[in-house]
Short mmCIF file of C-alpha atoms in Angstrom, two decimals:
data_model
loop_
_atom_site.label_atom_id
_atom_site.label_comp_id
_atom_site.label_asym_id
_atom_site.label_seq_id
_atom_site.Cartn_x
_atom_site.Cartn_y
_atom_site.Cartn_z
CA UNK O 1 -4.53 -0.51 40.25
CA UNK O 2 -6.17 2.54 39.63
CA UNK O 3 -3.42 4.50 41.91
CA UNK O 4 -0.57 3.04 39.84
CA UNK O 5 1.39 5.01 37.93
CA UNK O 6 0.88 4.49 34.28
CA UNK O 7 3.69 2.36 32.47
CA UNK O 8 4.03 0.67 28.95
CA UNK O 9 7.04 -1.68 28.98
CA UNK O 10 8.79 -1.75 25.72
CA UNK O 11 8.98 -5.39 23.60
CA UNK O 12 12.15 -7.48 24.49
CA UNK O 13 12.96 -7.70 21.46
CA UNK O 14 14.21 -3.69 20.97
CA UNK O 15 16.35 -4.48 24.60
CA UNK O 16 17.78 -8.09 23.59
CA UNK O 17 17.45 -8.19 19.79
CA UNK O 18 19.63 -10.96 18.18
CA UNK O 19 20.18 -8.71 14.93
CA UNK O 20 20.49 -4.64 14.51
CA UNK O 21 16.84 -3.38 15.08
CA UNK O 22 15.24 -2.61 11.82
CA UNK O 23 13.48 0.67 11.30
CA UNK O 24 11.90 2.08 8.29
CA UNK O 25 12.01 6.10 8.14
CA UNK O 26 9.64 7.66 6.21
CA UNK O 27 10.03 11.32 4.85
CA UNK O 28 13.84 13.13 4.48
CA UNK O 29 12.24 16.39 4.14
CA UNK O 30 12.15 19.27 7.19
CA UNK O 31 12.40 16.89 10.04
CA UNK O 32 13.69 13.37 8.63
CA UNK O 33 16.27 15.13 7.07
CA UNK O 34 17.58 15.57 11.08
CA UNK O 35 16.31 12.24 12.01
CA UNK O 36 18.23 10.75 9.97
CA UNK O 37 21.67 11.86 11.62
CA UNK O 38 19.64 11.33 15.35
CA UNK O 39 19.36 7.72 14.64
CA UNK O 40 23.04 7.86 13.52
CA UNK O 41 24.31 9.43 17.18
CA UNK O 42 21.46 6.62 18.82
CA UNK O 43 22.91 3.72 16.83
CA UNK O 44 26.70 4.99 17.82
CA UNK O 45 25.74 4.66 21.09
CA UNK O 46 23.84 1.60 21.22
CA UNK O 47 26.86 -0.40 19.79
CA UNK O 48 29.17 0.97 22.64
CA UNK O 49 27.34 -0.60 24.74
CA UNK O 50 27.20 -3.96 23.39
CA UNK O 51 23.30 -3.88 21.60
CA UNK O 52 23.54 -4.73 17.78
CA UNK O 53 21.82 -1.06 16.85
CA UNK O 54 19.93 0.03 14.04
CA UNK O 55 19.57 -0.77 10.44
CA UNK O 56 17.48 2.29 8.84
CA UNK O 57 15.95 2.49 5.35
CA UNK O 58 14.85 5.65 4.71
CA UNK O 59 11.72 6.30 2.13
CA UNK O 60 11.77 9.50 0.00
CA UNK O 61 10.41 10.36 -4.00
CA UNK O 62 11.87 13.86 -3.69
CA UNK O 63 14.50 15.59 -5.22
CA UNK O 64 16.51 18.42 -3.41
CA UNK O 65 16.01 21.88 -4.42
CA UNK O 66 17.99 25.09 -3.79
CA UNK O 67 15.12 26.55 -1.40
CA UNK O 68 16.15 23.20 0.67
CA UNK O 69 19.22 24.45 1.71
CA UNK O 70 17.68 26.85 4.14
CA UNK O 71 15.61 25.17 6.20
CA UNK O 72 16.35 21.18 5.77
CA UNK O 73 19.27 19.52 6.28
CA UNK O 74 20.75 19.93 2.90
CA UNK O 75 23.92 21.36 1.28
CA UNK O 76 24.24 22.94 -2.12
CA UNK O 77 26.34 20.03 -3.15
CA UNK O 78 23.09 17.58 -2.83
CA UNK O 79 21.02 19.65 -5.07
CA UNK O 80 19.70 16.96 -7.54
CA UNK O 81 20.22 13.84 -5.83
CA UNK O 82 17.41 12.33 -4.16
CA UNK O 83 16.57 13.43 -0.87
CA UNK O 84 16.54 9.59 0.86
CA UNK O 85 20.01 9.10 -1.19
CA UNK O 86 21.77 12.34 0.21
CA UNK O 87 20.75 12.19 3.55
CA UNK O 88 21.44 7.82 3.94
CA UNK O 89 24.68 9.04 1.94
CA UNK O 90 25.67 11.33 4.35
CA UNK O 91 24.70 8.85 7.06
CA UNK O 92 26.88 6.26 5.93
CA UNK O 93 29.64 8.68 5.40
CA UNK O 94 29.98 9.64 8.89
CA UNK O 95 29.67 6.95 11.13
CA UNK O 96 30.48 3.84 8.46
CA UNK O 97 26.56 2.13 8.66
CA UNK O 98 25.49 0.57 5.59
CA UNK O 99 22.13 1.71 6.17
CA UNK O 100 19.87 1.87 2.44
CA UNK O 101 17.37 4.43 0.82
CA UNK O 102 14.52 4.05 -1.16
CA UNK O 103 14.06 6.47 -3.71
CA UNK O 104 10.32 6.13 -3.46
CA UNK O 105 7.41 7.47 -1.38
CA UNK O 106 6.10 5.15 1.96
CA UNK O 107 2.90 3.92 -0.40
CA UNK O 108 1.20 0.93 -0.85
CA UNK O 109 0.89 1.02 -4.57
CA UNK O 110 4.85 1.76 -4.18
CA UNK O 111 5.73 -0.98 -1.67
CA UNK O 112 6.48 -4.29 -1.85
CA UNK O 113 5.35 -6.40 1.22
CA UNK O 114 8.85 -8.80 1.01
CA UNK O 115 10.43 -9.42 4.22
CA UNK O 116 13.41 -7.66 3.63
CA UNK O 117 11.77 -4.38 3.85
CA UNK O 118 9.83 -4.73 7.04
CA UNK O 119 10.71 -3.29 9.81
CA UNK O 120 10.52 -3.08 13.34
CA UNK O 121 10.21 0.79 13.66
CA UNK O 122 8.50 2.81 11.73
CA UNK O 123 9.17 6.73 12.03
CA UNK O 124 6.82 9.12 9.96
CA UNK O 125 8.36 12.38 9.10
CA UNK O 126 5.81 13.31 6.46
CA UNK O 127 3.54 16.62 6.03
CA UNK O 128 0.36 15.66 4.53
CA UNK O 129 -2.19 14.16 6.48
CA UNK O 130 -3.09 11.74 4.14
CA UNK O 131 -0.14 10.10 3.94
CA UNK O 132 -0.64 9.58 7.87
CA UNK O 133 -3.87 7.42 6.84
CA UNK O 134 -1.75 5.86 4.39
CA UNK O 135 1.16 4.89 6.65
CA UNK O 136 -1.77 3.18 9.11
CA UNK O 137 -3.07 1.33 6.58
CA UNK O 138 0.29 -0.09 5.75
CA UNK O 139 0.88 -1.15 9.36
CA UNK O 140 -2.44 -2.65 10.30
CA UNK O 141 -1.90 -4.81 6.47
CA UNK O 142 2.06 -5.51 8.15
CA UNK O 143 1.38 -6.45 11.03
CA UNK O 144 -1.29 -9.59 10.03
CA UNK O 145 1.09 -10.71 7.30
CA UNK O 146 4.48 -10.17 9.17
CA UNK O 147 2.88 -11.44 12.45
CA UNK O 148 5.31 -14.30 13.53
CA UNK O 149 8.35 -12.64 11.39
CA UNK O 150 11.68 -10.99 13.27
CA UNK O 151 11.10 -7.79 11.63
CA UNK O 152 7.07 -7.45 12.36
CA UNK O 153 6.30 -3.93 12.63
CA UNK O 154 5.92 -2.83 16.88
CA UNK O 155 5.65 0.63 16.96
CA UNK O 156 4.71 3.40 14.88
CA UNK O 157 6.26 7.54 16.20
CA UNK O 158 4.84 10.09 14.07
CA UNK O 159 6.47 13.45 14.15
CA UNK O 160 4.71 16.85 12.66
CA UNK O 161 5.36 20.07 12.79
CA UNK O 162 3.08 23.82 12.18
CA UNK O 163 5.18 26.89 11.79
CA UNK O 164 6.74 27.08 15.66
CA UNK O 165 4.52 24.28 16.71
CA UNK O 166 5.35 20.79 16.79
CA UNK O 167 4.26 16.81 18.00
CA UNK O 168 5.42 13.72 18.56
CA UNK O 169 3.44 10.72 19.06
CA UNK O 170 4.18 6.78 19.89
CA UNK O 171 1.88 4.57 18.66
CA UNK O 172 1.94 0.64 19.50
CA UNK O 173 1.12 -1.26 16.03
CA UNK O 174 0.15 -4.47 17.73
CA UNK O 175 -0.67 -4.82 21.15
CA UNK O 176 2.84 -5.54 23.25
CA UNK O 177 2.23 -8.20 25.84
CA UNK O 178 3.18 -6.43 29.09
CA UNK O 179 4.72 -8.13 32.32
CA UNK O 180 2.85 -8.30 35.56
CA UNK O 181 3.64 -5.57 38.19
CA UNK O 182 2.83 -4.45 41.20
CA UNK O 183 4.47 -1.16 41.16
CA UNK O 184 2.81 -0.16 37.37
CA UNK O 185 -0.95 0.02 35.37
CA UNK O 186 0.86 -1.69 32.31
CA UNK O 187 -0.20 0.03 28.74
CA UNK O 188 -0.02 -2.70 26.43
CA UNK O 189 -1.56 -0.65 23.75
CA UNK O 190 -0.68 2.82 22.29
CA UNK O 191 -3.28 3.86 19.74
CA UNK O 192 -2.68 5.47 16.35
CA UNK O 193 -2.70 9.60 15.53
CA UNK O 194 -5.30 8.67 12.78
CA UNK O 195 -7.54 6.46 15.23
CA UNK O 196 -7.17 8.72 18.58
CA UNK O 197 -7.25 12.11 16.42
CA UNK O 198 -9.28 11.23 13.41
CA UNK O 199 -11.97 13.60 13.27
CA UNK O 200 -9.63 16.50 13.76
CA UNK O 201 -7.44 15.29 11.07
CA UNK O 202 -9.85 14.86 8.42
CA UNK O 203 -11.16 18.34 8.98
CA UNK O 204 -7.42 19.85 8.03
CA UNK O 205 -6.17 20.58 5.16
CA UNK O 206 -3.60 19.56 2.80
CA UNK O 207 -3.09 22.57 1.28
CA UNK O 208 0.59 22.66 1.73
CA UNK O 209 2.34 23.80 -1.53
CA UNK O 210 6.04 23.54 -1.88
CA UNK O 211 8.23 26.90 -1.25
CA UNK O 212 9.94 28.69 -4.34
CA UNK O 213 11.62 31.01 -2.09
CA UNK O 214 13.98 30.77 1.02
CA UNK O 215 11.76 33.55 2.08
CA UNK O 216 8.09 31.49 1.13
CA UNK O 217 10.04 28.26 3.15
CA UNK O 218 10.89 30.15 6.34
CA UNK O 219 7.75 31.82 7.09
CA UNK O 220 5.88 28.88 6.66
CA UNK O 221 7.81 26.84 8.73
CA UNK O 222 10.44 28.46 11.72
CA UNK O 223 14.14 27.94 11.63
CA UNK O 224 14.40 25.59 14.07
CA UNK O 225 11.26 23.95 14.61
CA UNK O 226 12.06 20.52 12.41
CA UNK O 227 14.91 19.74 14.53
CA UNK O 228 13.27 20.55 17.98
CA UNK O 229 10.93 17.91 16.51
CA UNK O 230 13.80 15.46 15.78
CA UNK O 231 15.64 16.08 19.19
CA UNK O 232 12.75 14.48 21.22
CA UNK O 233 11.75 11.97 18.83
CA UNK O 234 14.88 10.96 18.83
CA UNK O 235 14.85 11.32 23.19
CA UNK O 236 11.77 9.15 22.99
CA UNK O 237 13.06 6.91 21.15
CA UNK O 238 16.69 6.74 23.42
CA UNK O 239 14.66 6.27 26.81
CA UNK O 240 12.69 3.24 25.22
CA UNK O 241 15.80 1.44 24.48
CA UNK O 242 17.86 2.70 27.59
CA UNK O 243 14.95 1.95 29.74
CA UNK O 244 13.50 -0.39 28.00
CA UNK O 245 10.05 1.27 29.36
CA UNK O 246 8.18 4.55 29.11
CA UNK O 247 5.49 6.52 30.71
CA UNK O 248 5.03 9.02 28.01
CA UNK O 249 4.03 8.62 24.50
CA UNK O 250 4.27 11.66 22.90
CA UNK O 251 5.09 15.33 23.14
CA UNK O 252 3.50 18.57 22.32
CA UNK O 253 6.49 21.65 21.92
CA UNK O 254 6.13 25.57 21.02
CA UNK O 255 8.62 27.43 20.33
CA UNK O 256 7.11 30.74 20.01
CA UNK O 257 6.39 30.30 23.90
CA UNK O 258 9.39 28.11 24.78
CA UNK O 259 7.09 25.50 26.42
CA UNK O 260 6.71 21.57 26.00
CA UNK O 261 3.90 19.87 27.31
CA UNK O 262 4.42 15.64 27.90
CA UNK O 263 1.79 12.88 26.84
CA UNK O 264 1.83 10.15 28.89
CA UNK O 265 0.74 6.82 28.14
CA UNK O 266 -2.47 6.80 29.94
#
């Protein structure tokens, strides 16, 4: 076994689901503001080829701003609206989904465990670190009340970015009963950024003001970074359902030195 390639075979129920697979994104800021339109090229595809696809809520409190325009996924037009609203707008707009926003942040004191917002997926997009903590704690209370339900949370993929530096993790929320192989070590469980990286992310900071310039925005954060995030998030993501298995889990990308480095599951 211990020669085997490392594999973690993705639940049946994202391959064969008998209703659009549910997933909750949280954040429509830098990156989930191109997530957003990812999920809307994955779910396009998906229904070509005969799965039901996705059905995404996405989970904002923030309002755009003019600064927003230059580095997010925003035009002048949406200053004012909700960030959640413009982006699921926009969404909806373009490929005819009737997917929903909530005009709310992703926390507990703001969420209210009914079964119509639970979700299969969840995809953090968010740039504090304590909202990380707070999006595990959400899951691990999900996934004991929502345990026998169709839309009980599976996995968790957390995306964050630096200035030209940027990660992507996958993160099982319950442990995914694998099949037996011969040709695979099965992963049945992928553990969470704030359990496998917890001492390191207590000791940052949050010290993350918001930008009053174009000029403050984009040297804090590079042009492009948020959507090299996106792109393989959303490639992750693609592969899982495509082949409904994966030997990587997350991604570590710079684009100061043009150079990606893979995660894989073991």
């Amino acid at each position: 076994m211990k020669n085997l390639p490392p594999m973690h075979f993705v639940h049946h129920y994202l391959i064969n689901p008998t209703n659009p697979v549910k997933v909750n994104l949280i954040g429509a800021g830098g990156t989930g503001s191109y997530m957003i339109m990812e999920l809307s090229k994955i779910n396009l595809a998906m229904l070509k080829l005969g799965h039901p696809g996705l059905q995404v809520t996405m989970w904002d409190g923030d309002i755009v701003t003019e600064v927003n325009t230059s580095r997010q996924l925003f035009a002048e037009s949406e200053i004012g609206l909700n960030k959640a609203v413009a982006k699921i707008n926009a969404a909806n707009r373009s490929r005819g989904t009737n997917w929903k926003a909530i005009q709310q942040p992703f926390k507990n004191n703001h969420l209210p465990f009914l079964p119509e917002n639970g979700a299969n997926i969840y995809i953090s997009c968010v740039d504090k670190i304590k909202s990380r903590f707070e999006i595990a704690r959400i899951l691990k209370k999900l996934a004991v009340q929502n345990l026998q339900s169709r839309d009980r949370p599976l996995y968790w993929i957390d995306m964050g970015n630096a200035k030209d530096t940027g990660q992507v993790f996958l993160s099982t929320v319950t442990e995914i009963r694998q099949p037996d192989s011969k040709l695979y070590q099965t992963v049945s469980n992928l553990p969470f950024i704030t359990v496998e990286f917890k001492d390191m992310l207590r000791s940052m900071s949050d010290d993350n003001e918001p930008s009053c310039s174009h000029e403050d925005s984009l040297k804090k954060q590079g042009l492009h970074i948020n959507s090299a995030v996106a792109k393989f998030g959303a490639s992750l993501l693609t592969d899982m359902f495509r082949e409904g298995m994966t030997q990587y889990r997350g991604i570590y990308l710079n684009l100061s030195t043009y150079t990606s480095q893979p995660v894989k599951v073991a």
